[in-house]
Amino acid sequence: MKKNTLTTVIVIAALALIAVWMVGRYNTMVTEQENVETAWGQVENQYQRRMDLVNQLVGSVEGMAIHETQYMTDVISARAKATQVTVDPSNMTAEQLKAFQEAQGELSQALGRLLVSVEQYPELKADEHFMKLMTAIEGSENRLSVARNTFNEQAKVYNTYIRKFPNNIIASIFGFEKRPYFEADEAAKTAPKVDFKSLKN
Amino acid sequence: MSTRKSLLLVALLSFAASAFCNVYEVSTVPDPKVTCADCWVSNPDGIVSTDCVDQINFVAQYLKNNVNVEMAYVVIDAFDEDKYADAFDFAQTLFNTWHIGSAENNAGVLVLFALQSRDIRIHTGGGLEGLLPDMECDMILEDNIGYLSEGDYDKGLYGIATDIASHLVTDEAQAELLLGYKPESTEPIKSRTRYMIIAILAFVLLYVLAYRKWNANKDESRAKLLEDTSTTQTAMGCLSFLFPFPVLFLYLYFRIKRSNLRNVPYPCPKCRTDMKKLSDTDEIVYLSPAEQTEQKLESQIYDVWLCPKCGEVHREIYPGKKMKHYSTCHTCGARALEFISVRTIKQATYTSEGEKELTFKCHHCGKEEVTHRIIPMLVHSSSSSSGGGYGRSSGGSSGGSWGGGSSFGGGAGRKF
């Protein structure tokens, strides 16, 4: 057992320790990033689910008086716009997310205005199928807000992790980038809030 | 009554109403799981009768036992409307704070009733969205909301419980719920890193320890070096079970190094030439008769090194394999004294010590040695050490906990 060997062993062990530590951090980053992407998948799922319901809604009121109103035209054009804006989850920028959120927000508002106007159409309130769609859309909006919150929470965990020292060094070496958040939608706050419960009664 | 007076009255009335009504946050709602393992209803304001609570508990326990679904009931006066936007927000937060639903299938359902805001909501966990879609939840509420509007909360809430249960105990539902589902866990990666770090640290520590022990007494005898490092080798052996990589390699390396030590050539103290180790037959010349006996008995092992250049001789003594069978003879000094027999001279009793006679025989000089030893006095053994004492009481009100489920926001709510 020579002295040189001891030094070599200690140096190699130190390097191995650093490597193991880096691998650990890197893997955690991958996991966190994957969590963000899963959360984003949920967000997209919920938007898709709402889109399907809107399609059903538009189909079910065809031929009824409400179909010819400005509210309906707004929903249809907002729907067309929302389908066009997509976000690539692995390469998400703040601008992309903002455009996505705006397009979807527009649909939310158009939908909200339409549903408020339903008050004026008693034949719709008596329609069981229509009222079921109401329940479904309400559930869909709820799930959307949960999915968006979950996404923001996951993105926050991930962003905090990659920006902490010394993780930021590893993150910059391997190109882990900060993820944008869903902003609290100002327009959505001022839009008329549909009280689904009062509609049902 | 003037407008001002009536306004004052309204203000007073609403103040009084708020004073008598309990407003809850998620953290202040009493958790029924804390009270007992088979409690499922939080009814802090006594809005439903204890009979009704028992009935709902019975249904919930049935669901837990048979389809592994956790059904929680929260029946309160009001939730804090400044803090939570609506009943959905409150239910969602409560659901994911308590983690209703077992971790295997994430099947949990929360029924929230808030009297002041007239909210009734069935909130479903992620694993129940298929069996209890929002539409079904809304139908269940539709069927029972009449009782709630009339103020018959017992009947309405119990009806909701049985309706929910009826959706979950069908054969298909049972198959789905008991199939199980396991969320991905990030734990293994972290623990693997920790394991690797500890393994490397253990390796370095053992290496440094071995290095220091090995080099501390380089100039002393090899036998002493082997003796000093034997505990280090044992430590490595034990740790290599825990960390096969890399400690096992170190252990094997160290073991080989130690067993080879006997064969590493000595430099001659006079001319620095490498000395040669003599074979067992050649070295007899350099050993005394006593030493030869020891070598034969394997109580001690002798290595004799001879310098081929100047004829310098170096002897090294190692403990033999059977060293422990022999002790040193007091007559000839050879480590060849073997234990032959034992004879009891006086039996030990409860009142006095006994005595025994041990006979040893030396394999070298043939002399017998006799030693007398004392047999300790007998002691009455007490069969049970703990005389009395109380057993640990089990049962009683030991609490339970929720399984660890989460909701994605499913369910339906209404005003009654």
Coordinates of C-alpha atoms in Angstrom, one line a residue:
Chain A
M1 CA 0.0 0.0 0.0
K2 CA 1.9 3.0 -1.3
K3 CA 1.3 6.6 -0.7
N4 CA 0.7 7.4 -4.4
T5 CA -2.0 4.8 -4.5
L6 CA -3.7 6.3 -1.5
T7 CA -3.7 9.7 -3.2
T8 CA -5.0 8.3 -6.4
V9 CA -7.7 6.4 -4.6
I10 CA -8.9 9.4 -2.7
V11 CA -8.9 11.6 -5.9
I12 CA -10.8 9.0 -7.9
A13 CA -13.3 8.6 -5.0
A14 CA -13.8 12.3 -4.8
L15 CA -14.4 12.5 -8.6
A16 CA -16.8 9.5 -8.3
L17 CA -18.6 11.3 -5.5
I18 CA -19.1 14.4 -7.6
A19 CA -20.2 12.2 -10.5
V20 CA -22.7 10.3 -8.4
W21 CA -24.0 13.5 -6.9
M22 CA -24.4 15.1 -10.4
V23 CA -26.1 12.0 -11.7
G24 CA -28.5 12.2 -8.7
R25 CA -29.3 15.8 -9.4
Y26 CA -29.6 15.3 -13.1
N27 CA -32.1 12.4 -12.5
T28 CA -34.2 14.5 -10.1
M29 CA -34.3 17.2 -12.8
V30 CA -35.5 14.8 -15.4
T31 CA -38.1 13.5 -13.0
E32 CA -39.3 17.0 -12.1
Q33 CA -39.4 17.9 -15.8
E34 CA -41.4 14.8 -16.5
N35 CA -43.8 15.7 -13.8
V36 CA -44.3 19.1 -15.4
E37 CA -44.9 17.5 -18.8
T38 CA -47.4 15.0 -17.2
A39 CA -49.2 18.0 -15.6
W40 CA -49.2 19.7 -19.0
G41 CA -50.7 16.5 -20.5
Q42 CA -53.5 16.8 -17.9
V43 CA -54.1 20.4 -18.9
E44 CA -54.3 19.5 -22.6
N45 CA -56.6 16.6 -21.7
Q46 CA -59.0 18.9 -19.9
Y47 CA -59.0 21.5 -22.7
Q48 CA -59.7 18.7 -25.2
R49 CA -62.5 17.4 -23.0
R50 CA -64.0 20.8 -22.9
M51 CA -63.6 21.2 -26.6
D52 CA -65.5 17.9 -27.1
L53 CA -68.3 19.2 -24.9
V54 CA -68.5 22.5 -26.8
N55 CA -68.8 20.5 -30.0
Q56 CA -71.7 18.6 -28.5
L57 CA -73.2 21.7 -27.2
V58 CA -73.1 23.4 -30.6
G59 CA -74.5 20.3 -32.2
S60 CA -77.3 19.9 -29.7
V61 CA -78.7 23.4 -30.0
E62 CA -78.8 23.3 -33.8
G63 CA -82.1 24.3 -35.1
M64 CA -83.0 26.1 -31.9
A65 CA -83.5 29.8 -31.5
I66 CA -80.3 30.3 -29.6
H67 CA -78.3 28.9 -32.5
E68 CA -78.8 32.0 -34.5
T69 CA -77.6 34.5 -31.8
Q70 CA -74.4 36.4 -31.7
Y71 CA -73.4 34.4 -28.6
M72 CA -73.4 31.2 -30.6
T73 CA -71.4 32.8 -33.4
D74 CA -68.8 34.0 -30.9
V75 CA -68.5 30.5 -29.4
I76 CA -68.0 28.9 -32.8
S77 CA -65.4 31.4 -33.9
A78 CA -63.6 31.1 -30.5
R79 CA -63.6 27.4 -30.8
A80 CA -62.0 27.6 -34.3
K81 CA -59.3 29.8 -32.9
A82 CA -58.6 27.7 -29.9
T83 CA -58.1 24.6 -31.9
Q84 CA -55.4 26.3 -33.9
V85 CA -53.2 27.3 -31.0
T86 CA -51.1 24.5 -29.7
V87 CA -48.1 24.3 -27.4
D88 CA -45.1 22.0 -27.7
P89 CA -44.6 20.8 -24.1
S90 CA -40.9 20.0 -24.5
N91 CA -40.1 23.4 -25.8
M92 CA -42.6 25.7 -24.1
T93 CA -42.1 29.4 -24.1
A94 CA -43.9 32.1 -22.1
E95 CA -45.3 33.6 -25.4
Q96 CA -46.6 30.3 -26.6
L97 CA -48.3 29.6 -23.3
K98 CA -49.8 33.1 -23.2
A99 CA -51.2 32.8 -26.8
F100 CA -52.6 29.4 -25.8
Q101 CA -54.2 30.8 -22.7
E102 CA -55.6 33.7 -24.5
A103 CA -57.2 31.6 -27.2
Q104 CA -58.7 29.2 -24.6
G105 CA -59.7 32.1 -22.4
E106 CA -61.7 33.7 -25.3
L107 CA -63.6 30.4 -25.6
S108 CA -64.3 30.4 -21.9
Q109 CA -65.7 33.9 -22.0
A110 CA -67.8 33.2 -25.2
L111 CA -69.1 30.1 -23.5
G112 CA -69.9 32.1 -20.3
R113 CA -71.9 34.7 -22.2
L114 CA -73.8 32.0 -24.1
L115 CA -74.7 30.2 -20.9
V116 CA -75.9 33.3 -19.2
S117 CA -78.1 34.0 -22.2
V118 CA -79.7 30.5 -21.8
E119 CA -81.9 32.1 -19.1
Q120 CA -83.8 33.7 -22.0
Y121 CA -84.7 30.3 -23.5
P122 CA -87.1 28.3 -21.3
E123 CA -87.2 25.4 -23.8
L124 CA -83.5 24.8 -23.2
K125 CA -83.9 24.8 -19.5
A126 CA -86.4 22.1 -19.9
D127 CA -84.1 20.0 -22.1
E128 CA -82.6 17.2 -20.1
H129 CA -79.8 16.6 -22.6
F130 CA -78.8 20.2 -22.6
M131 CA -78.9 20.4 -18.8
K132 CA -76.6 17.3 -18.6
L133 CA -74.2 19.1 -20.9
M134 CA -74.3 22.0 -18.5
T135 CA -73.2 19.7 -15.7
A136 CA -70.5 18.3 -17.8
I137 CA -69.2 21.7 -18.8
E138 CA -69.2 22.8 -15.2
G139 CA -67.2 19.7 -14.2
S140 CA -64.9 20.4 -17.1
E141 CA -64.2 24.0 -16.0
N142 CA -63.5 22.7 -12.5
R143 CA -61.1 20.1 -13.7
L144 CA -59.4 22.7 -15.9
S145 CA -58.7 25.0 -13.0
V146 CA -57.4 22.0 -11.0
A147 CA -55.2 20.9 -13.9
R148 CA -53.9 24.4 -14.4
N149 CA -53.1 24.8 -10.7
T150 CA -51.3 21.4 -10.6
F151 CA -49.3 22.4 -13.7
N152 CA -48.3 25.7 -12.0
E153 CA -47.3 23.9 -8.8
Q154 CA -45.2 21.3 -10.7
A155 CA -43.6 24.0 -12.8
K156 CA -42.8 25.9 -9.7
V157 CA -41.2 22.9 -8.0
Y158 CA -39.2 22.3 -11.2
N159 CA -38.2 25.9 -11.7
T160 CA -37.1 26.3 -8.1
Y161 CA -35.1 23.1 -8.2
I162 CA -33.2 24.0 -11.4
R163 CA -32.5 27.6 -10.3
K164 CA -31.1 26.7 -6.9
F165 CA -27.3 26.7 -6.4
P166 CA -25.5 24.5 -7.3
N167 CA -28.2 22.8 -9.3
N168 CA -28.3 25.8 -11.7
I169 CA -24.8 24.8 -12.9
I170 CA -25.9 21.3 -13.8
A171 CA -29.1 22.6 -15.3
S172 CA -27.2 25.0 -17.6
I173 CA -24.7 22.2 -18.6
F174 CA -27.6 19.9 -19.6
G175 CA -29.9 22.6 -20.9
F176 CA -32.8 22.5 -18.4
E177 CA -34.8 25.6 -19.0
K178 CA -37.3 27.4 -16.8
R179 CA -41.0 26.6 -17.6
P180 CA -43.6 29.4 -17.9
Y181 CA -46.7 29.5 -15.7
F182 CA -50.3 30.1 -16.4
E183 CA -51.0 33.7 -15.5
A184 CA -54.1 34.5 -13.5
D185 CA -56.4 35.5 -16.4
E186 CA -57.4 39.2 -16.0
A187 CA -60.1 39.0 -18.7
A188 CA -61.6 35.8 -17.2
K189 CA -62.0 37.5 -13.9
T190 CA -64.1 40.3 -15.3
A191 CA -66.1 37.9 -17.6
P192 CA -69.6 37.1 -16.3
K193 CA -69.4 34.1 -14.0
V194 CA -71.9 31.5 -14.9
D195 CA -73.8 30.3 -11.9
F196 CA -74.6 26.8 -13.1
K197 CA -76.3 26.0 -9.9
S198 CA -78.9 28.7 -10.3
L199 CA -79.4 27.6 -13.9
K200 CA -80.4 24.1 -12.7
N201 CA -83.0 25.2 -10.3
Chain B
M1 CA -89.7 51.9 10.0
S2 CA -87.2 54.2 8.3
T3 CA -84.7 52.9 5.8
R4 CA -81.8 53.5 8.1
K5 CA -83.4 51.6 10.9
S6 CA -84.2 48.6 8.7
L7 CA -80.7 48.7 7.4
L8 CA -79.4 48.6 10.9
L9 CA -81.7 45.7 11.8
V10 CA -80.5 43.8 8.8
A11 CA -76.9 44.4 9.8
L12 CA -77.6 43.3 13.3
L13 CA -79.3 40.2 12.2
S14 CA -76.6 39.2 9.8
F15 CA -74.0 39.8 12.6
A16 CA -76.0 37.6 14.9
A17 CA -76.3 35.0 12.3
S18 CA -72.5 35.0 11.7
A19 CA -71.8 34.9 15.4
F20 CA -73.8 31.8 15.9
C21 CA -72.5 30.0 12.8
N22 CA -69.2 28.2 12.7
V23 CA -67.0 29.1 9.8
Y24 CA -64.4 26.6 8.8
E25 CA -61.2 26.5 7.0
V26 CA -59.8 23.3 5.7
S27 CA -57.3 23.1 8.6
T28 CA -60.1 23.6 11.2
V29 CA -62.5 20.9 10.0
P30 CA -62.2 18.1 12.5
D31 CA -60.8 15.0 10.8
P32 CA -63.0 12.0 11.7
K33 CA -60.0 9.7 11.1
V34 CA -58.3 11.2 14.1
T35 CA -61.2 10.2 16.3
C36 CA -61.4 6.6 15.3
A37 CA -60.3 4.3 12.5
D38 CA -63.8 3.6 11.3
C39 CA -65.2 7.1 11.6
W40 CA -65.9 8.8 8.2
V41 CA -68.2 11.7 9.1
S42 CA -67.2 15.1 10.3
N43 CA -70.2 16.6 11.9
P44 CA -68.8 19.2 14.3
D45 CA -72.0 21.4 14.4
G46 CA -74.3 18.5 15.0
I47 CA -76.3 19.2 11.8
V48 CA -77.2 15.5 11.4
S49 CA -78.2 13.2 14.2
T50 CA -75.8 10.7 15.7
D51 CA -78.0 7.9 14.4
C52 CA -77.5 9.3 10.9
V53 CA -73.7 9.5 11.5
D54 CA -73.7 5.9 12.6
Q55 CA -75.7 4.9 9.5
I56 CA -73.3 6.8 7.1
N57 CA -70.3 5.4 9.0
F58 CA -71.7 1.9 8.4
V59 CA -72.1 2.5 4.7
A60 CA -68.6 4.0 4.4
Q61 CA -67.0 1.2 6.4
Y62 CA -68.8 -1.3 4.1
L63 CA -67.3 0.5 1.1
K64 CA -63.8 0.5 2.6
N65 CA -63.9 -3.2 3.5
N66 CA -65.4 -4.4 0.3
V67 CA -64.3 -2.2 -2.6
N68 CA -61.5 -0.2 -0.9
V69 CA -63.3 3.1 -1.4
E70 CA -62.9 5.9 1.2
M71 CA -66.1 8.0 1.5
A72 CA -65.7 11.1 3.7
Y73 CA -68.6 13.3 4.9
V74 CA -68.1 16.8 6.0
V75 CA -71.2 18.4 7.3
I76 CA -70.6 22.0 8.5
D77 CA -72.3 25.3 9.1
A78 CA -70.1 27.2 6.6
F79 CA -66.7 27.4 5.0
D80 CA -64.7 30.6 4.9
E81 CA -65.9 32.3 1.7
D82 CA -63.2 34.9 1.8
K83 CA -60.6 32.2 1.5
Y84 CA -62.3 29.7 -0.8
A85 CA -64.0 30.9 -4.0
D86 CA -66.8 28.3 -3.8
A87 CA -67.8 24.9 -2.5
F88 CA -65.7 23.3 -5.3
D89 CA -62.6 25.1 -4.2
F90 CA -63.1 24.2 -0.6
A91 CA -63.9 20.5 -1.4
Q92 CA -60.9 20.3 -3.7
T93 CA -58.5 21.7 -1.1
L94 CA -59.9 19.6 1.7
F95 CA -59.8 16.5 -0.5
N96 CA -56.2 16.9 -1.3
T97 CA -55.2 17.9 2.2
W98 CA -56.8 14.8 3.8
H99 CA -55.8 12.6 0.8
I100 CA -59.1 10.8 0.8
G101 CA -58.9 7.4 -1.0
S102 CA -56.4 4.6 -0.7
A103 CA -53.1 4.9 -2.4
E104 CA -53.6 1.7 -4.4
N105 CA -56.7 2.8 -6.4
N106 CA -57.0 6.5 -5.6
A107 CA -60.7 5.8 -5.0
G108 CA -62.0 8.4 -2.6
V109 CA -65.2 10.5 -2.5
L110 CA -66.1 13.5 -0.4
V111 CA -69.6 14.7 0.3
L112 CA -69.5 18.3 1.4
F113 CA -72.5 20.0 3.0
A114 CA -72.4 23.6 4.0
L115 CA -75.6 24.9 5.6
Q116 CA -75.2 28.7 5.3
S117 CA -74.3 28.7 1.6
R118 CA -76.7 25.9 1.0
D119 CA -74.0 23.9 -0.8
I120 CA -74.1 20.2 -1.3
R121 CA -71.3 18.7 -3.4
I122 CA -70.1 15.2 -4.2
H123 CA -66.4 15.5 -4.9
T124 CA -64.7 12.5 -6.5
G125 CA -61.1 11.3 -6.5
G126 CA -59.1 10.6 -9.5
G127 CA -59.7 6.8 -9.3
L128 CA -63.5 7.2 -9.1
E129 CA -64.1 9.5 -12.1
G130 CA -64.9 6.5 -14.3
L131 CA -67.5 4.9 -11.9
L132 CA -68.9 8.2 -10.6
P133 CA -68.9 10.6 -13.5
D134 CA -70.1 14.1 -12.9
M135 CA -73.4 13.3 -14.5
E136 CA -74.1 10.5 -12.1
C137 CA -73.1 12.6 -9.1
D138 CA -75.5 15.3 -10.4
M139 CA -78.3 12.6 -10.7
I140 CA -77.6 11.5 -7.1
L141 CA -77.9 15.0 -5.9
E142 CA -81.1 15.5 -8.0
D143 CA -82.7 12.5 -6.3
N144 CA -81.9 13.6 -2.8
I145 CA -82.0 17.4 -3.0
G146 CA -85.7 17.5 -2.2
Y147 CA -85.1 16.2 1.4
L148 CA -82.3 18.8 1.9
S149 CA -84.5 21.7 0.7
E150 CA -87.2 20.6 3.2
G151 CA -84.6 20.5 5.9
D152 CA -84.5 16.8 6.4
Y153 CA -80.7 16.6 6.3
D154 CA -80.5 13.1 7.9
K155 CA -82.6 11.6 5.1
G156 CA -81.0 13.6 2.3
L157 CA -77.4 12.9 3.3
Y158 CA -78.0 9.2 4.1
G159 CA -79.7 8.9 0.8
I160 CA -76.7 10.3 -1.0
A161 CA -74.4 7.8 0.9
T162 CA -76.5 4.8 -0.2
D163 CA -76.8 6.1 -3.8
I164 CA -73.1 6.5 -4.0
A165 CA -72.6 3.0 -2.5
S166 CA -75.0 1.5 -5.0
H167 CA -72.8 2.7 -7.9
L168 CA -69.7 1.2 -6.4
V169 CA -70.7 -2.3 -5.3
T170 CA -71.6 -3.7 -8.8
D171 CA -69.4 -6.5 -10.0
E172 CA -67.8 -4.4 -12.7
A173 CA -67.1 -1.6 -10.2
Q174 CA -65.6 -4.1 -7.8
A175 CA -63.3 -5.5 -10.4
E176 CA -62.1 -2.0 -11.4
L177 CA -61.6 -0.8 -7.8
L178 CA -59.8 -3.9 -6.6
L179 CA -57.5 -4.0 -9.6
G180 CA -55.3 -1.4 -8.1
Y181 CA -53.2 1.3 -9.5
K182 CA -49.8 2.6 -8.4
P183 CA -48.6 6.1 -8.9
E184 CA -45.0 6.5 -10.0
S185 CA -42.6 7.2 -7.3
T186 CA -39.4 9.3 -7.5
E187 CA -37.9 7.7 -4.4
P188 CA -35.6 5.0 -5.9
I189 CA -33.5 7.6 -7.8
K190 CA -32.8 9.6 -4.7
S191 CA -32.1 6.6 -2.5
R192 CA -29.8 5.1 -5.1
T193 CA -27.7 8.3 -5.2
R194 CA -27.5 8.2 -1.4
Y195 CA -26.5 4.6 -1.5
M196 CA -23.8 5.2 -4.0
I197 CA -22.4 8.1 -2.0
I198 CA -22.4 6.1 1.2
A199 CA -20.7 3.2 -0.6
I200 CA -17.9 5.4 -2.0
L201 CA -17.4 7.0 1.4
A202 CA -17.3 3.6 3.1
F203 CA -14.7 2.5 0.5
V204 CA -12.5 5.5 1.1
L205 CA -12.8 5.2 4.9
L206 CA -11.8 1.5 4.8
Y207 CA -9.0 2.2 2.4
V208 CA -7.5 4.9 4.6
L209 CA -7.9 2.7 7.6
A210 CA -6.2 -0.2 5.9
Y211 CA -3.5 2.1 4.6
R212 CA -2.8 3.5 8.0
K213 CA -2.8 0.2 9.8
W214 CA -0.6 -1.3 7.1
N215 CA 2.0 1.4 7.2
A216 CA 2.0 2.1 10.9
N217 CA 4.2 -0.8 11.9
K218 CA 6.0 -1.5 8.6
D219 CA 9.2 -2.4 10.4
E220 CA 7.7 -4.6 13.1
S221 CA 7.0 -8.3 12.5
R222 CA 4.7 -9.4 9.8
A223 CA 2.8 -11.6 12.2
K224 CA 1.9 -8.5 14.2
L225 CA 0.9 -6.7 11.0
L226 CA -1.4 -9.5 10.1
E227 CA -2.9 -9.5 13.6
D228 CA -3.4 -5.7 13.6
T229 CA -5.2 -5.8 10.2
S230 CA -7.4 -8.7 10.8
T231 CA -10.2 -6.6 12.3
T232 CA -10.0 -4.2 9.3
Q233 CA -10.4 -7.2 7.0
T234 CA -13.5 -8.4 9.0
A235 CA -15.0 -4.9 8.8
M236 CA -14.5 -5.0 5.0
G237 CA -16.0 -8.4 4.8
C238 CA -19.1 -7.3 6.6
L239 CA -19.5 -4.1 4.7
S240 CA -19.0 -5.8 1.3
F241 CA -22.4 -7.4 2.0
L242 CA -23.9 -4.0 2.1
F243 CA -21.9 -2.5 -0.7
P244 CA -20.8 -5.3 -3.0
F245 CA -19.5 -2.5 -5.2
P246 CA -16.9 -1.2 -4.5
V247 CA -16.1 -2.5 -1.0
L248 CA -16.1 -6.2 -2.1
F249 CA -13.2 -5.5 -4.5
L250 CA -11.3 -3.8 -1.7
Y251 CA -12.0 -6.7 0.6
L252 CA -10.7 -9.2 -1.9
Y253 CA -7.7 -7.1 -2.8
F254 CA -6.8 -6.7 0.9
R255 CA -7.4 -10.4 1.6
I256 CA -5.0 -11.4 -1.2
K257 CA -2.5 -8.8 0.0
R258 CA -2.6 -10.2 3.5
S259 CA -2.3 -13.8 2.5
N260 CA 0.6 -13.0 0.2
L261 CA 2.5 -11.2 2.9
R262 CA 4.2 -14.3 4.1
N263 CA 5.7 -14.8 0.6
V264 CA 6.9 -11.3 -0.1
P265 CA 10.8 -11.4 -0.1
Y266 CA 12.6 -9.7 2.7
P267 CA 15.5 -7.4 1.9
C268 CA 18.6 -8.6 3.7
P269 CA 19.4 -6.3 6.6
K270 CA 23.1 -6.4 5.7
C271 CA 23.4 -6.4 1.9
R272 CA 19.8 -5.4 0.8
T273 CA 19.5 -8.4 -1.5
D274 CA 16.2 -10.2 -1.6
M275 CA 16.2 -13.1 0.8
K276 CA 14.9 -16.5 -0.1
K277 CA 12.2 -18.3 1.9
L278 CA 13.2 -21.9 2.8
S279 CA 10.9 -24.8 2.2
D280 CA 9.4 -26.7 5.2
T281 CA 12.0 -29.5 4.9
D282 CA 15.0 -27.1 4.4
E283 CA 14.2 -24.9 7.3
I284 CA 14.3 -27.8 9.9
V285 CA 18.0 -27.1 10.3
Y286 CA 17.2 -23.7 11.7
L287 CA 14.5 -24.8 14.1
S288 CA 14.9 -26.2 17.6
P289 CA 13.2 -29.5 18.4
A290 CA 10.5 -27.7 20.3
E291 CA 9.9 -25.5 17.4
Q292 CA 9.7 -28.5 15.1
T293 CA 7.1 -30.0 17.3
E294 CA 5.1 -26.8 17.2
Q295 CA 5.4 -26.6 13.4
K296 CA 4.1 -30.2 13.2
L297 CA 1.2 -29.6 15.5
E298 CA 0.4 -26.4 13.6
S299 CA 0.3 -24.4 16.8
Q300 CA 3.0 -22.1 15.5
I301 CA 4.3 -21.7 12.0
Y302 CA 7.9 -20.8 11.3
D303 CA 9.2 -19.1 8.2
V304 CA 13.0 -19.0 7.7
W305 CA 14.5 -16.6 5.2
L306 CA 18.1 -17.0 4.0
C307 CA 20.1 -14.4 2.2
P308 CA 21.7 -16.1 -0.8
K309 CA 24.6 -13.7 -0.8
C310 CA 25.8 -13.2 2.8
G311 CA 24.0 -16.1 4.5
E312 CA 22.0 -13.9 6.9
V313 CA 19.1 -15.7 8.5
H314 CA 15.7 -14.1 9.4
R315 CA 13.0 -16.0 11.2
E316 CA 9.3 -15.1 11.3
I317 CA 6.7 -16.7 13.6
Y318 CA 3.0 -16.8 12.7
P319 CA 0.2 -18.2 14.7
G320 CA -0.8 -21.6 13.4
K321 CA -4.2 -22.9 12.4
K322 CA -4.6 -25.0 15.6
M323 CA -3.0 -22.4 17.9
K324 CA -6.0 -22.3 20.1
H325 CA -5.9 -26.1 20.9
Y326 CA -2.5 -25.7 22.6
S327 CA -1.0 -23.7 25.5
T328 CA 2.5 -23.2 26.5
C329 CA 4.2 -26.0 28.5
H330 CA 5.7 -24.8 31.7
T331 CA 8.5 -27.4 31.6
C332 CA 9.9 -27.2 28.0
G333 CA 8.3 -23.9 26.9
A334 CA 6.9 -25.3 23.7
R335 CA 3.4 -24.4 22.7
A336 CA 2.4 -28.0 22.7
L337 CA 0.4 -28.5 25.9
E338 CA -3.0 -30.2 25.1
F339 CA -6.0 -30.6 27.3
I340 CA -6.6 -34.3 28.0
S341 CA -9.4 -34.7 30.6
V342 CA -11.4 -33.2 33.4
R343 CA -12.4 -34.8 36.7
T344 CA -14.7 -33.4 39.3
I345 CA -13.3 -33.7 42.8
K346 CA -16.1 -32.0 44.7
Q347 CA -19.6 -31.3 43.4
A348 CA -20.8 -27.7 43.7
T349 CA -23.9 -27.3 45.8
Y350 CA -26.2 -24.4 46.6
T351 CA -24.2 -23.7 49.7
S352 CA -20.6 -24.3 48.7
E353 CA -18.2 -24.2 45.8
G354 CA -17.0 -27.3 44.1
E355 CA -13.6 -28.3 42.6
K356 CA -12.4 -29.9 39.4
E357 CA -9.1 -31.3 38.1
L358 CA -7.9 -30.6 34.6
T359 CA -5.2 -32.7 33.0
F360 CA -2.9 -31.4 30.2
K361 CA -0.2 -33.3 28.3
C362 CA 2.8 -31.8 26.5
H363 CA 3.3 -33.2 23.1
H364 CA 7.0 -32.2 23.1
C365 CA 8.4 -33.3 26.5
G366 CA 5.6 -35.7 27.3
K367 CA 5.1 -34.3 30.8
E368 CA 1.6 -34.1 32.3
E369 CA 0.3 -31.0 34.0
V370 CA -2.6 -31.0 36.5
T371 CA -4.5 -27.9 37.4
H372 CA -7.3 -27.4 40.0
R373 CA -10.2 -25.2 39.2
I374 CA -13.1 -24.0 41.3
I375 CA -16.6 -24.8 40.3
P376 CA -18.9 -21.9 41.1
M377 CA -21.7 -22.3 43.6
L378 CA -25.1 -23.2 42.2
V379 CA -27.7 -20.5 42.0
H380 CA -31.5 -20.9 42.2
S381 CA -32.9 -19.9 38.9
S382 CA -35.9 -17.8 38.9
S383 CA -38.3 -19.0 36.3
S384 CA -40.2 -15.8 35.6
S385 CA -38.4 -12.5 36.1
S386 CA -41.5 -10.3 35.8
G387 CA -43.7 -11.1 38.8
G388 CA -46.7 -9.0 38.3
G389 CA -47.4 -5.9 36.2
Y390 CA -50.1 -5.0 33.9
G391 CA -50.5 -5.9 30.3
R392 CA -50.5 -3.2 27.7
S393 CA -54.0 -2.2 27.0
S394 CA -54.9 -2.5 23.4
G395 CA -57.9 -1.3 21.6
G396 CA -59.6 1.8 22.9
S397 CA -59.8 4.8 20.6
S398 CA -56.8 4.5 18.3
G399 CA -57.1 6.7 15.4
G400 CA -56.5 5.9 11.7
S401 CA -55.7 7.9 8.7
W402 CA -56.8 8.4 5.2
G403 CA -55.2 6.3 2.5
G404 CA -53.4 8.9 0.4
G405 CA -55.7 9.6 -2.6
S406 CA -56.0 12.8 -4.6
S407 CA -58.7 14.4 -6.7
F408 CA -58.5 16.0 -10.1
G409 CA -61.6 18.0 -9.4
G410 CA -64.3 15.5 -10.3
G411 CA -67.9 15.5 -9.0
A412 CA -70.9 17.7 -9.0
G413 CA -72.4 20.3 -6.7
R414 CA -75.8 22.0 -6.2
K415 CA -77.6 24.5 -4.1
F416 CA -80.5 23.1 -2.1

